[in-house]
Amino acid sequence: MPLLDHVIVAGYGTFGVAVVEKLKEKNLDYVAVDYDIAKVEMGEKRKDRVVFGNIAQIAFLKKFRLQDARCVIIAIDNTSIVHAICETILKIAPNIDIIAKVDSQIEEIELQNLNVSSINTRTEIANLLVERAIKEKNNE
């Protein structure tokens, strides 16, 4: 199947699997990439489209037709790896939308300097918890 208007998911760990599940629910074309062969094999067993390789390598990354992709979602926890992946992607496709999960404001600022969108999991989860608490209290 040709790649067109697809989402590239970097990382197929616990969070990457959850992202892939949501993409499938929305019937969005995707390809996930991971450098851990066990995770790739797990994805294959689940009938997910998961490819083995290092997404921070330009030659490998070019196979994913970034110019035709909808966006890249970074589902990796290691900040230095996330930064390296973003820099590599932007060398090939400077206008692509990259969305990364971060856990701190420092990471958020670092990625903003690269023009990468980020979602701070701590802030977003805190917001959801407070919204739920307000909703529960209002429903009493």
PDB file of C-alpha atoms in Angstrom:
ATOM      1  CA  MET A   1       0.000   0.000   0.000  1.00  0.00           C
ATOM      2  CA  PRO A   2       1.534   3.349  -1.005  1.00  0.00           C
ATOM      3  CA  LEU A   3       2.171   5.921   1.680  1.00  0.00           C
ATOM      4  CA  LEU A   4       0.053   9.035   1.192  1.00  0.00           C
ATOM      5  CA  ASP A   5      -1.445  11.356   3.822  1.00  0.00           C
ATOM      6  CA  HIS A   6      -0.132   8.962   6.444  1.00  0.00           C
ATOM      7  CA  VAL A   7       0.960   9.461  10.030  1.00  0.00           C
ATOM      8  CA  ILE A   8       4.426   8.287  10.978  1.00  0.00           C
ATOM      9  CA  VAL A   9       4.664   7.093  14.577  1.00  0.00           C
ATOM     10  CA  ALA A  10       8.191   7.052  15.974  1.00  0.00           C
ATOM     11  CA  GLY A  11       8.273   4.461  18.739  1.00  0.00           C
ATOM     12  CA  TYR A  12       6.075   1.426  19.284  1.00  0.00           C
ATOM     13  CA  GLY A  13       6.301   1.099  23.051  1.00  0.00           C
ATOM     14  CA  THR A  14       3.295   1.365  25.353  1.00  0.00           C
ATOM     15  CA  PHE A  15       2.494   4.905  24.241  1.00  0.00           C
ATOM     16  CA  GLY A  16       3.186   4.220  20.555  1.00  0.00           C
ATOM     17  CA  VAL A  17       0.793   1.248  20.631  1.00  0.00           C
ATOM     18  CA  ALA A  18      -1.904   3.492  22.160  1.00  0.00           C
ATOM     19  CA  VAL A  19      -1.319   6.096  19.423  1.00  0.00           C
ATOM     20  CA  VAL A  20      -1.595   3.416  16.725  1.00  0.00           C
ATOM     21  CA  GLU A  21      -4.855   2.160  18.252  1.00  0.00           C
ATOM     22  CA  LYS A  22      -6.338   5.673  18.112  1.00  0.00           C
ATOM     23  CA  LEU A  23      -5.158   6.135  14.502  1.00  0.00           C
ATOM     24  CA  LYS A  24      -6.820   2.841  13.558  1.00  0.00           C
ATOM     25  CA  GLU A  25     -10.058   3.907  15.296  1.00  0.00           C
ATOM     26  CA  LYS A  26     -10.037   7.049  13.121  1.00  0.00           C
ATOM     27  CA  ASN A  27      -9.216   5.002   9.982  1.00  0.00           C
ATOM     28  CA  LEU A  28      -6.019   6.981   9.414  1.00  0.00           C
ATOM     29  CA  ASP A  29      -3.185   5.451   7.435  1.00  0.00           C
ATOM     30  CA  TYR A  30      -0.045   5.092   9.541  1.00  0.00           C
ATOM     31  CA  VAL A  31       3.308   3.419   9.818  1.00  0.00           C
ATOM     32  CA  ALA A  32       5.059   2.938  13.139  1.00  0.00           C
ATOM     33  CA  VAL A  33       8.828   2.637  13.437  1.00  0.00           C
ATOM     34  CA  ASP A  34      10.856   1.100  16.246  1.00  0.00           C
ATOM     35  CA  TYR A  35      14.447  -0.074  16.636  1.00  0.00           C
ATOM     36  CA  ASP A  36      13.498  -2.847  19.096  1.00  0.00           C
ATOM     37  CA  ILE A  37      12.848  -6.021  17.082  1.00  0.00           C
ATOM     38  CA  ALA A  38      10.705  -7.503  19.882  1.00  0.00           C
ATOM     39  CA  LYS A  39       8.325  -4.516  19.674  1.00  0.00           C
ATOM     40  CA  VAL A  40       8.196  -4.779  15.885  1.00  0.00           C
ATOM     41  CA  GLU A  41       7.366  -8.509  16.139  1.00  0.00           C
ATOM     42  CA  MET A  42       4.668  -7.723  18.709  1.00  0.00           C
ATOM     43  CA  GLY A  43       3.209  -5.176  16.262  1.00  0.00           C
ATOM     44  CA  GLU A  44       3.251  -7.700  13.446  1.00  0.00           C
ATOM     45  CA  LYS A  45       1.354 -10.178  15.629  1.00  0.00           C
ATOM     46  CA  ARG A  46      -1.216  -7.463  16.301  1.00  0.00           C
ATOM     47  CA  LYS A  47      -1.454  -6.878  12.514  1.00  0.00           C
ATOM     48  CA  ASP A  48      -0.131  -3.338  12.938  1.00  0.00           C
ATOM     49  CA  ARG A  49       2.041  -1.709  10.321  1.00  0.00           C
ATOM     50  CA  VAL A  50       5.364  -1.550  12.213  1.00  0.00           C
ATOM     51  CA  VAL A  51       8.789  -1.303  10.620  1.00  0.00           C
ATOM     52  CA  PHE A  52      12.152  -2.109  12.190  1.00  0.00           C
ATOM     53  CA  GLY A  53      14.810   0.576  11.931  1.00  0.00           C
ATOM     54  CA  ASN A  54      16.403   3.747  13.228  1.00  0.00           C
ATOM     55  CA  ILE A  55      14.209   6.708  12.349  1.00  0.00           C
ATOM     56  CA  ALA A  56      17.037   9.122  13.173  1.00  0.00           C
ATOM     57  CA  GLN A  57      18.976   7.956  10.085  1.00  0.00           C
ATOM     58  CA  ILE A  58      18.333  10.037   6.974  1.00  0.00           C
ATOM     59  CA  ALA A  59      18.586   7.155   4.462  1.00  0.00           C
ATOM     60  CA  PHE A  60      16.080   5.071   6.443  1.00  0.00           C
ATOM     61  CA  LEU A  61      13.744   8.010   7.054  1.00  0.00           C
ATOM     62  CA  LYS A  62      13.506   8.877   3.357  1.00  0.00           C
ATOM     63  CA  LYS A  63      11.618   5.603   2.753  1.00  0.00           C
ATOM     64  CA  PHE A  64       8.602   7.022   4.578  1.00  0.00           C
ATOM     65  CA  ARG A  65       7.744   9.728   2.032  1.00  0.00           C
ATOM     66  CA  LEU A  66       7.767  12.597   4.505  1.00  0.00           C
ATOM     67  CA  GLN A  67       6.678  15.009   1.767  1.00  0.00           C
ATOM     68  CA  ASP A  68       3.395  13.061   1.497  1.00  0.00           C
ATOM     69  CA  ALA A  69       2.875  12.449   5.228  1.00  0.00           C
ATOM     70  CA  ARG A  70       0.171  14.112   7.296  1.00  0.00           C
ATOM     71  CA  CYS A  71       2.511  14.417  10.299  1.00  0.00           C
ATOM     72  CA  VAL A  72       4.991  12.626  12.528  1.00  0.00           C
ATOM     73  CA  ILE A  73       4.086  11.681  16.099  1.00  0.00           C
ATOM     74  CA  ILE A  74       7.060  11.075  18.385  1.00  0.00           C
ATOM     75  CA  ALA A  75       6.096   8.473  21.006  1.00  0.00           C
ATOM     76  CA  ILE A  76       9.521   8.150  22.626  1.00  0.00           C
ATOM     77  CA  ASP A  77      10.548   9.175  26.156  1.00  0.00           C
ATOM     78  CA  ASN A  78      14.276   9.855  25.732  1.00  0.00           C
ATOM     79  CA  THR A  79      14.629  13.626  25.235  1.00  0.00           C
ATOM     80  CA  SER A  80      17.970  13.536  23.430  1.00  0.00           C
ATOM     81  CA  ILE A  81      16.675  10.907  20.998  1.00  0.00           C
ATOM     82  CA  VAL A  82      13.485  12.919  20.404  1.00  0.00           C
ATOM     83  CA  HIS A  83      15.594  16.000  19.673  1.00  0.00           C
ATOM     84  CA  ALA A  84      17.825  14.060  17.234  1.00  0.00           C
ATOM     85  CA  ILE A  85      14.819  12.557  15.434  1.00  0.00           C
ATOM     86  CA  CYS A  86      13.178  15.970  15.064  1.00  0.00           C
ATOM     87  CA  GLU A  87      16.361  17.523  13.678  1.00  0.00           C
ATOM     88  CA  THR A  88      16.771  14.694  11.151  1.00  0.00           C
ATOM     89  CA  ILE A  89      13.135  14.880  10.029  1.00  0.00           C
ATOM     90  CA  LEU A  90      13.331  18.645   9.607  1.00  0.00           C
ATOM     91  CA  LYS A  91      16.440  18.323   7.418  1.00  0.00           C
ATOM     92  CA  ILE A  92      14.416  16.238   4.961  1.00  0.00           C
ATOM     93  CA  ALA A  93      10.985  17.858   5.339  1.00  0.00           C
ATOM     94  CA  PRO A  94      11.300  21.307   6.959  1.00  0.00           C
ATOM     95  CA  ASN A  95       7.543  21.994   6.745  1.00  0.00           C
ATOM     96  CA  ILE A  96       6.204  18.736   8.155  1.00  0.00           C
ATOM     97  CA  ASP A  97       4.168  18.835  11.357  1.00  0.00           C
ATOM     98  CA  ILE A  98       5.909  17.004  14.187  1.00  0.00           C
ATOM     99  CA  ILE A  99       4.063  16.348  17.418  1.00  0.00           C
ATOM    100  CA  ALA A 100       6.015  15.047  20.389  1.00  0.00           C
ATOM    101  CA  LYS A 101       5.068  13.874  23.858  1.00  0.00           C
ATOM    102  CA  VAL A 102       7.111  15.619  26.549  1.00  0.00           C
ATOM    103  CA  ASP A 103       7.173  15.357  30.314  1.00  0.00           C
ATOM    104  CA  SER A 104       8.589  18.753  31.317  1.00  0.00           C
ATOM    105  CA  GLN A 105       8.494  22.426  30.454  1.00  0.00           C
ATOM    106  CA  ILE A 106      12.219  22.332  29.599  1.00  0.00           C
ATOM    107  CA  GLU A 107      11.569  19.678  26.937  1.00  0.00           C
ATOM    108  CA  GLU A 108       8.662  21.754  25.637  1.00  0.00           C
ATOM    109  CA  ILE A 109      10.874  24.823  25.235  1.00  0.00           C
ATOM    110  CA  GLU A 110      13.648  22.824  23.543  1.00  0.00           C
ATOM    111  CA  LEU A 111      11.203  21.516  20.954  1.00  0.00           C
ATOM    112  CA  GLN A 112       9.563  24.918  20.471  1.00  0.00           C
ATOM    113  CA  ASN A 113      12.991  26.174  19.390  1.00  0.00           C
ATOM    114  CA  LEU A 114      12.815  23.588  16.571  1.00  0.00           C
ATOM    115  CA  ASN A 115       9.206  24.593  15.713  1.00  0.00           C
ATOM    116  CA  VAL A 116       7.963  21.211  16.923  1.00  0.00           C
ATOM    117  CA  SER A 117       4.544  20.945  18.581  1.00  0.00           C
ATOM    118  CA  SER A 118       4.561  19.181  21.903  1.00  0.00           C
ATOM    119  CA  ILE A 119       2.067  17.902  24.388  1.00  0.00           C
ATOM    120  CA  ASN A 120       3.226  18.030  27.976  1.00  0.00           C
ATOM    121  CA  THR A 121       1.806  14.857  29.495  1.00  0.00           C
ATOM    122  CA  ARG A 122       2.050  16.124  33.052  1.00  0.00           C
ATOM    123  CA  THR A 123       0.175  19.340  32.277  1.00  0.00           C
ATOM    124  CA  GLU A 124      -2.429  17.630  30.088  1.00  0.00           C
ATOM    125  CA  ILE A 125      -3.129  14.861  32.612  1.00  0.00           C
ATOM    126  CA  ALA A 126      -3.342  17.419  35.429  1.00  0.00           C
ATOM    127  CA  ASN A 127      -5.853  19.417  33.347  1.00  0.00           C
ATOM    128  CA  LEU A 128      -7.931  16.312  32.675  1.00  0.00           C
ATOM    129  CA  LEU A 129      -7.939  15.331  36.351  1.00  0.00           C
ATOM    130  CA  VAL A 130      -9.070  18.788  37.444  1.00  0.00           C
ATOM    131  CA  GLU A 131     -11.739  18.923  34.719  1.00  0.00           C
ATOM    132  CA  ARG A 132     -13.015  15.509  35.818  1.00  0.00           C
ATOM    133  CA  ALA A 133     -13.060  16.617  39.479  1.00  0.00           C
ATOM    134  CA  ILE A 134     -15.077  19.697  38.571  1.00  0.00           C
ATOM    135  CA  LYS A 135     -17.447  17.666  36.418  1.00  0.00           C
ATOM    136  CA  GLU A 136     -17.956  15.058  39.171  1.00  0.00           C
ATOM    137  CA  LYS A 137     -18.639  17.773  41.755  1.00  0.00           C
ATOM    138  CA  ASN A 138     -21.123  19.521  39.441  1.00  0.00           C
ATOM    139  CA  ASN A 139     -22.948  16.230  38.829  1.00  0.00           C
ATOM    140  CA  GLU A 140     -23.675  15.689  42.517  1.00  0.00           C
TER     141      GLU A 140
END
